[in-house]
Amino acid sequence: MKQVFGVFGDPISHSLSPAMHNAAFSALGMDCIYHAFRVKPEKLEKAILGAEAMGFGGLNLTVPLKEVALKLSCIKPDPLAKKIGAVNTIVFEETGEIRGYNTDGLGAKQALQEAAVEIKGSKIVVAGAGGAARAINFQLAADGADITIVNRTEERAIALAKDISAAALPGKVEGRGLSELKDLLQNANVLINTTTLGMHPNIDSTIATADNLHSGLTVFDIVYNPLETRLLREAKASGAKTVSGVSMLVYQGAEAFRLWTGIDPPVELMKKTVLEALKA
Ligand code: ATR
């Protein structure tokens, strides 16, 4: 009988995870199916316990469930997910334990590594201080990056930097206002956009233009809709290297796949599947 995997969220109909994981299962000849389920926050615990009872192979959680999951007594979060304050992957152990992980930060790290960025010692400017920024910054600080978080609401950047610093990770983290972005970029190696600027339908907005960027930078936009954001176009015009949000989406999914199955999934095929789904 097919083993079922799934993603829970609300809204969920546009999720690219089913196409990505089903392509991987099929290529590996695994008798598994991955489906999207619309689950409201107040029903999350029942849904997870139901999935466990029905023998699901594993789950992903997305908006608005990642933070809610951490409050559920049925889930045992791993230390990184606990620090981040959000769970995006659930593993059903044979012992009956339900474990919660967060693979978003690892997805971002691997997307940067694919672009040959050496994270340790890198000067990274992260724009935005929401949930995505939190996961990415905890991971990159653990890997020894020197991070400045810039945010429209400066207090949020300072608060996030303080939280990460309290975890005593190898990397240094500071919080600043968005108005300092231009100056900070002059000495930076990497810019990561975690804000919603440039995301469909606001495709003309960007946190930086070509005149603020330079050829020594790698510019990574976690927004993948549109595929090439205005920020990535501005980065190309300045001679900077670019990393698209699709890489992070695929690598966070690949990491979840490994946690569920212990098998390395076909990452290139997953990426191709996501790109095709986005173009369609
Ligand atoms: P997520 O959890 O997906 O990261 P979020 O918590 O809503 O989403 O965070 C969105 C981020 O985009 C925030 O850093 C937000 O800045 P504020 O903290 O000041 O709200 C940023 N953002 C959204 N719209 C923006 C805009 N027009 N200009 C600059 N930053 C913006």
Tab-separated table of N, CA and C in Angstrom, residues 103-176:
chain	number	residue	atom	x	y	z
A	103	THR	N	13.748	22.996	8.636
A	103	THR	CA	14.778	22.833	7.597
A	103	THR	C	14.934	24.099	6.741
A	104	ASP	N	14.212	25.185	7.093
A	104	ASP	CA	14.280	26.409	6.276
A	104	ASP	C	15.696	27.017	6.255
A	105	GLY	N	16.314	27.076	7.431
A	105	GLY	CA	17.664	27.649	7.523
A	105	GLY	C	18.664	26.816	6.741
A	106	LEU	N	18.549	25.491	6.864
A	106	LEU	CA	19.459	24.604	6.120
A	106	LEU	C	19.256	24.757	4.622
A	107	GLY	N	17.994	24.982	4.226
A	107	GLY	CA	17.691	25.194	2.813
A	107	GLY	C	18.405	26.434	2.293
A	108	ALA	N	18.391	27.502	3.090
A	108	ALA	CA	19.058	28.745	2.693
A	108	ALA	C	20.571	28.539	2.650
A	109	LYS	N	21.082	27.840	3.651
A	109	LYS	CA	22.534	27.584	3.710
A	109	LYS	C	22.981	26.810	2.463
A	110	GLN	N	22.236	25.776	2.105
A	110	GLN	CA	22.634	24.958	0.953
A	110	GLN	C	22.484	25.723	-0.358
A	111	ALA	N	21.489	26.622	-0.426
A	111	ALA	CA	21.336	27.447	-1.627
A	111	ALA	C	22.571	28.344	-1.798
A	112	LEU	N	23.084	28.877	-0.680
A	112	LEU	CA	24.284	29.727	-0.753
A	112	LEU	C	25.519	28.885	-1.092
A	113	GLN	N	25.597	27.695	-0.498
A	113	GLN	CA	26.753	26.839	-0.764
A	113	GLN	C	26.790	26.412	-2.226
A	114	GLU	N	25.600	26.190	-2.804
A	114	GLU	CA	25.528	25.812	-4.219
A	114	GLU	C	26.129	26.924	-5.097
A	115	ALA	N	26.003	28.187	-4.605
A	115	ALA	CA	26.551	29.328	-5.352
A	115	ALA	C	27.993	29.611	-4.905
A	116	ALA	N	28.614	28.625	-4.248
A	116	ALA	CA	30.022	28.696	-3.826
A	116	ALA	C	30.295	29.791	-2.803
A	117	VAL	N	29.304	30.132	-1.971
A	117	VAL	CA	29.532	31.114	-0.905
A	117	VAL	C	30.107	30.391	0.322
A	118	GLU	N	31.226	30.895	0.821
A	118	GLU	CA	31.825	30.375	2.060
A	118	GLU	C	31.142	31.118	3.206
A	119	ILE	N	30.310	30.425	3.981
A	119	ILE	CA	29.490	31.124	4.976
A	119	ILE	C	30.304	31.600	6.180
A	120	LYS	N	31.221	30.756	6.641
A	120	LYS	CA	32.019	31.115	7.813
A	120	LYS	C	32.840	32.378	7.511
A	121	GLY	N	32.662	33.404	8.339
A	121	GLY	CA	33.429	34.636	8.173
A	121	GLY	C	32.855	35.600	7.137
A	122	SER	N	31.817	35.163	6.412
A	122	SER	CA	31.208	36.033	5.401
A	122	SER	C	30.456	37.180	6.062
A	123	LYS	N	30.479	38.365	5.416
A	123	LYS	CA	29.680	39.498	5.913
A	123	LYS	C	28.343	39.465	5.177
A	124	ILE	N	27.292	39.114	5.929
A	124	ILE	CA	25.980	38.921	5.310
A	124	ILE	C	24.995	39.963	5.818
A	125	VAL	N	24.330	40.643	4.891
A	125	VAL	CA	23.261	41.574	5.260
A	125	VAL	C	21.930	40.877	4.956
A	126	VAL	N	21.100	40.760	5.981
A	126	VAL	CA	19.793	40.120	5.801
A	126	VAL	C	18.720	41.192	5.921
A	127	ALA	N	17.947	41.392	4.856
A	127	ALA	CA	16.854	42.366	4.901
A	127	ALA	C	15.593	41.659	5.362
A	128	GLY	N	14.976	42.190	6.418
A	128	GLY	CA	13.741	41.602	6.955
A	128	GLY	C	13.998	40.916	8.283
A	129	ALA	N	12.963	40.900	9.119
A	129	ALA	CA	13.128	40.321	10.459
A	129	ALA	C	11.911	39.475	10.841
A	130	GLY	N	11.241	38.875	9.841
A	130	GLY	CA	10.080	38.017	10.104
A	130	GLY	C	10.497	36.574	10.362
A	131	GLY	N	9.540	35.664	10.182
A	131	GLY	CA	9.774	34.255	10.473
A	131	GLY	C	10.861	33.639	9.605
A	132	ALA	N	10.867	33.969	8.320
A	132	ALA	CA	11.861	33.393	7.415
A	132	ALA	C	13.264	33.869	7.811
A	133	ALA	N	13.376	35.173	8.134
A	133	ALA	CA	14.671	35.727	8.542
A	133	ALA	C	15.179	35.017	9.797
A	134	ARG	N	14.292	34.732	10.701
A	134	ARG	CA	14.667	34.086	11.968
A	134	ARG	C	15.329	32.721	11.710
A	135	ALA	N	14.691	31.911	10.869
A	135	ALA	CA	15.232	30.576	10.571
A	135	ALA	C	16.591	30.693	9.879
A	136	ILE	N	16.687	31.599	8.913
A	136	ILE	CA	17.926	31.752	8.140
A	136	ILE	C	19.058	32.266	9.027
A	137	ASN	N	18.748	33.272	9.850
A	137	ASN	CA	19.797	33.874	10.671
A	137	ASN	C	20.335	32.922	11.738
A	138	PHE	N	19.460	32.129	12.360
A	138	PHE	CA	19.953	31.171	13.356
A	138	PHE	C	20.936	30.197	12.709
A	139	GLN	N	20.586	29.727	11.503
A	139	GLN	CA	21.455	28.769	10.815
A	139	GLN	C	22.786	29.417	10.434
A	140	LEU	N	22.730	30.608	9.823
A	140	LEU	CA	23.965	31.233	9.331
A	140	LEU	C	24.863	31.691	10.491
A	141	ALA	N	24.252	32.090	11.610
A	141	ALA	CA	25.059	32.457	12.787
A	141	ALA	C	25.714	31.203	13.364
A	142	ALA	N	24.998	30.073	13.326
A	142	ALA	CA	25.579	28.810	13.797
A	142	ALA	C	26.768	28.423	12.922
A	143	ASP	N	26.734	28.822	11.646
A	143	ASP	CA	27.818	28.497	10.719
A	143	ASP	C	28.907	29.576	10.681
A	144	GLY	N	28.816	30.552	11.586
A	144	GLY	CA	29.919	31.505	11.740
A	144	GLY	C	29.878	32.718	10.834
A	145	ALA	N	28.702	33.067	10.279
A	145	ALA	CA	28.624	34.281	9.455
A	145	ALA	C	28.545	35.511	10.359
A	146	ASP	N	28.992	36.645	9.804
A	146	ASP	CA	28.940	37.928	10.512
A	146	ASP	C	27.731	38.668	9.913
A	147	ILE	N	26.623	38.722	10.683
A	147	ILE	CA	25.337	39.133	10.096
A	147	ILE	C	24.861	40.501	10.584
A	148	THR	N	24.363	41.324	9.653
A	148	THR	CA	23.616	42.516	10.039
A	148	THR	C	22.201	42.372	9.504
A	149	ILE	N	21.234	42.427	10.422
A	149	ILE	CA	19.826	42.360	10.012
A	149	ILE	C	19.351	43.788	9.839
A	150	VAL	N	18.787	44.108	8.666
A	150	VAL	CA	18.203	45.443	8.480
A	150	VAL	C	16.704	45.281	8.258
A	151	ASN	N	15.948	46.118	8.916
A	151	ASN	CA	14.492	45.987	8.793
A	151	ASN	C	13.833	47.351	8.819
A	152	ARG	N	12.698	47.443	8.088
A	152	ARG	CA	11.907	48.694	8.079
A	152	ARG	C	11.601	49.097	9.519
A	153	THR	N	11.130	48.147	10.325
A	153	THR	CA	10.902	48.405	11.742
A	153	THR	C	12.183	48.004	12.483
A	154	GLU	N	13.006	49.015	12.790
A	154	GLU	CA	14.342	48.724	13.318
A	154	GLU	C	14.299	47.888	14.608
A	155	GLU	N	13.313	48.180	15.475
A	155	GLU	CA	13.238	47.459	16.767
A	155	GLU	C	13.121	45.952	16.558
A	156	ARG	N	12.421	45.550	15.477
A	156	ARG	CA	12.275	44.111	15.201
A	156	ARG	C	13.633	43.501	14.839
A	157	ALA	N	14.438	44.268	14.090
A	157	ALA	CA	15.774	43.779	13.711
A	157	ALA	C	16.646	43.650	14.958
A	158	ILE	N	16.558	44.649	15.835
A	158	ILE	CA	17.379	44.636	17.057
A	158	ILE	C	16.938	43.472	17.959
A	159	ALA	N	15.618	43.281	18.076
A	159	ALA	CA	15.105	42.203	18.941
A	159	ALA	C	15.543	40.832	18.416
A	160	LEU	N	15.476	40.652	17.090
A	160	LEU	CA	15.884	39.361	16.518
A	160	LEU	C	17.392	39.138	16.719
A	161	ALA	N	18.184	40.194	16.498
A	161	ALA	CA	19.633	40.076	16.679
A	161	ALA	C	19.957	39.707	18.133
A	162	LYS	N	19.205	40.267	19.052
A	162	LYS	CA	19.424	39.993	20.482
A	162	LYS	C	19.105	38.523	20.811
A	163	ASP	N	18.011	38.046	20.259
A	163	ASP	CA	17.609	36.636	20.456
A	163	ASP	C	18.689	35.685	19.961
A	164	ILE	N	19.217	35.990	18.776
A	164	ILE	CA	20.216	35.089	18.179
A	164	ILE	C	21.520	35.182	18.971
A	165	SER	N	21.885	36.404	19.367
A	165	SER	CA	23.123	36.574	20.147
A	165	SER	C	23.038	35.807	21.462
A	166	ALA	N	21.825	35.745	22.052
A	166	ALA	CA	21.643	35.052	23.339
A	166	ALA	C	21.912	33.555	23.210
A	167	ALA	N	21.841	33.031	21.978
A	167	ALA	CA	22.085	31.593	21.772
A	167	ALA	C	23.581	31.278	21.735
A	168	ALA	N	24.428	32.324	21.850
A	168	ALA	CA	25.891	32.164	21.893
A	168	ALA	C	26.419	31.303	20.742
A	169	LEU	N	26.016	31.647	19.530
A	169	LEU	CA	26.483	30.937	18.335
A	169	LEU	C	27.790	31.572	17.859
A	170	PRO	N	28.545	30.903	16.985
A	170	PRO	CA	29.846	31.464	16.580
A	170	PRO	C	29.756	32.811	15.854
A	171	GLY	N	28.697	33.055	15.058
A	171	GLY	CA	28.611	34.299	14.274
A	171	GLY	C	28.102	35.475	15.092
A	172	LYS	N	28.540	36.698	14.682
A	172	LYS	CA	28.059	37.935	15.342
A	172	LYS	C	26.797	38.402	14.626
A	173	VAL	N	25.824	38.927	15.373
A	173	VAL	CA	24.588	39.414	14.744
A	173	VAL	C	24.208	40.778	15.314
A	174	GLU	N	23.923	41.725	14.402
A	174	GLU	CA	23.499	43.075	14.808
A	174	GLU	C	22.188	43.427	14.113
A	175	GLY	N	21.412	44.331	14.697
A	175	GLY	CA	20.170	44.780	14.062
A	175	GLY	C	20.229	46.264	13.754
A	176	ARG	N	19.770	46.670	12.557
A	176	ARG	CA	19.772	48.081	12.120
A	176	ARG	C	18.482	48.418	11.371
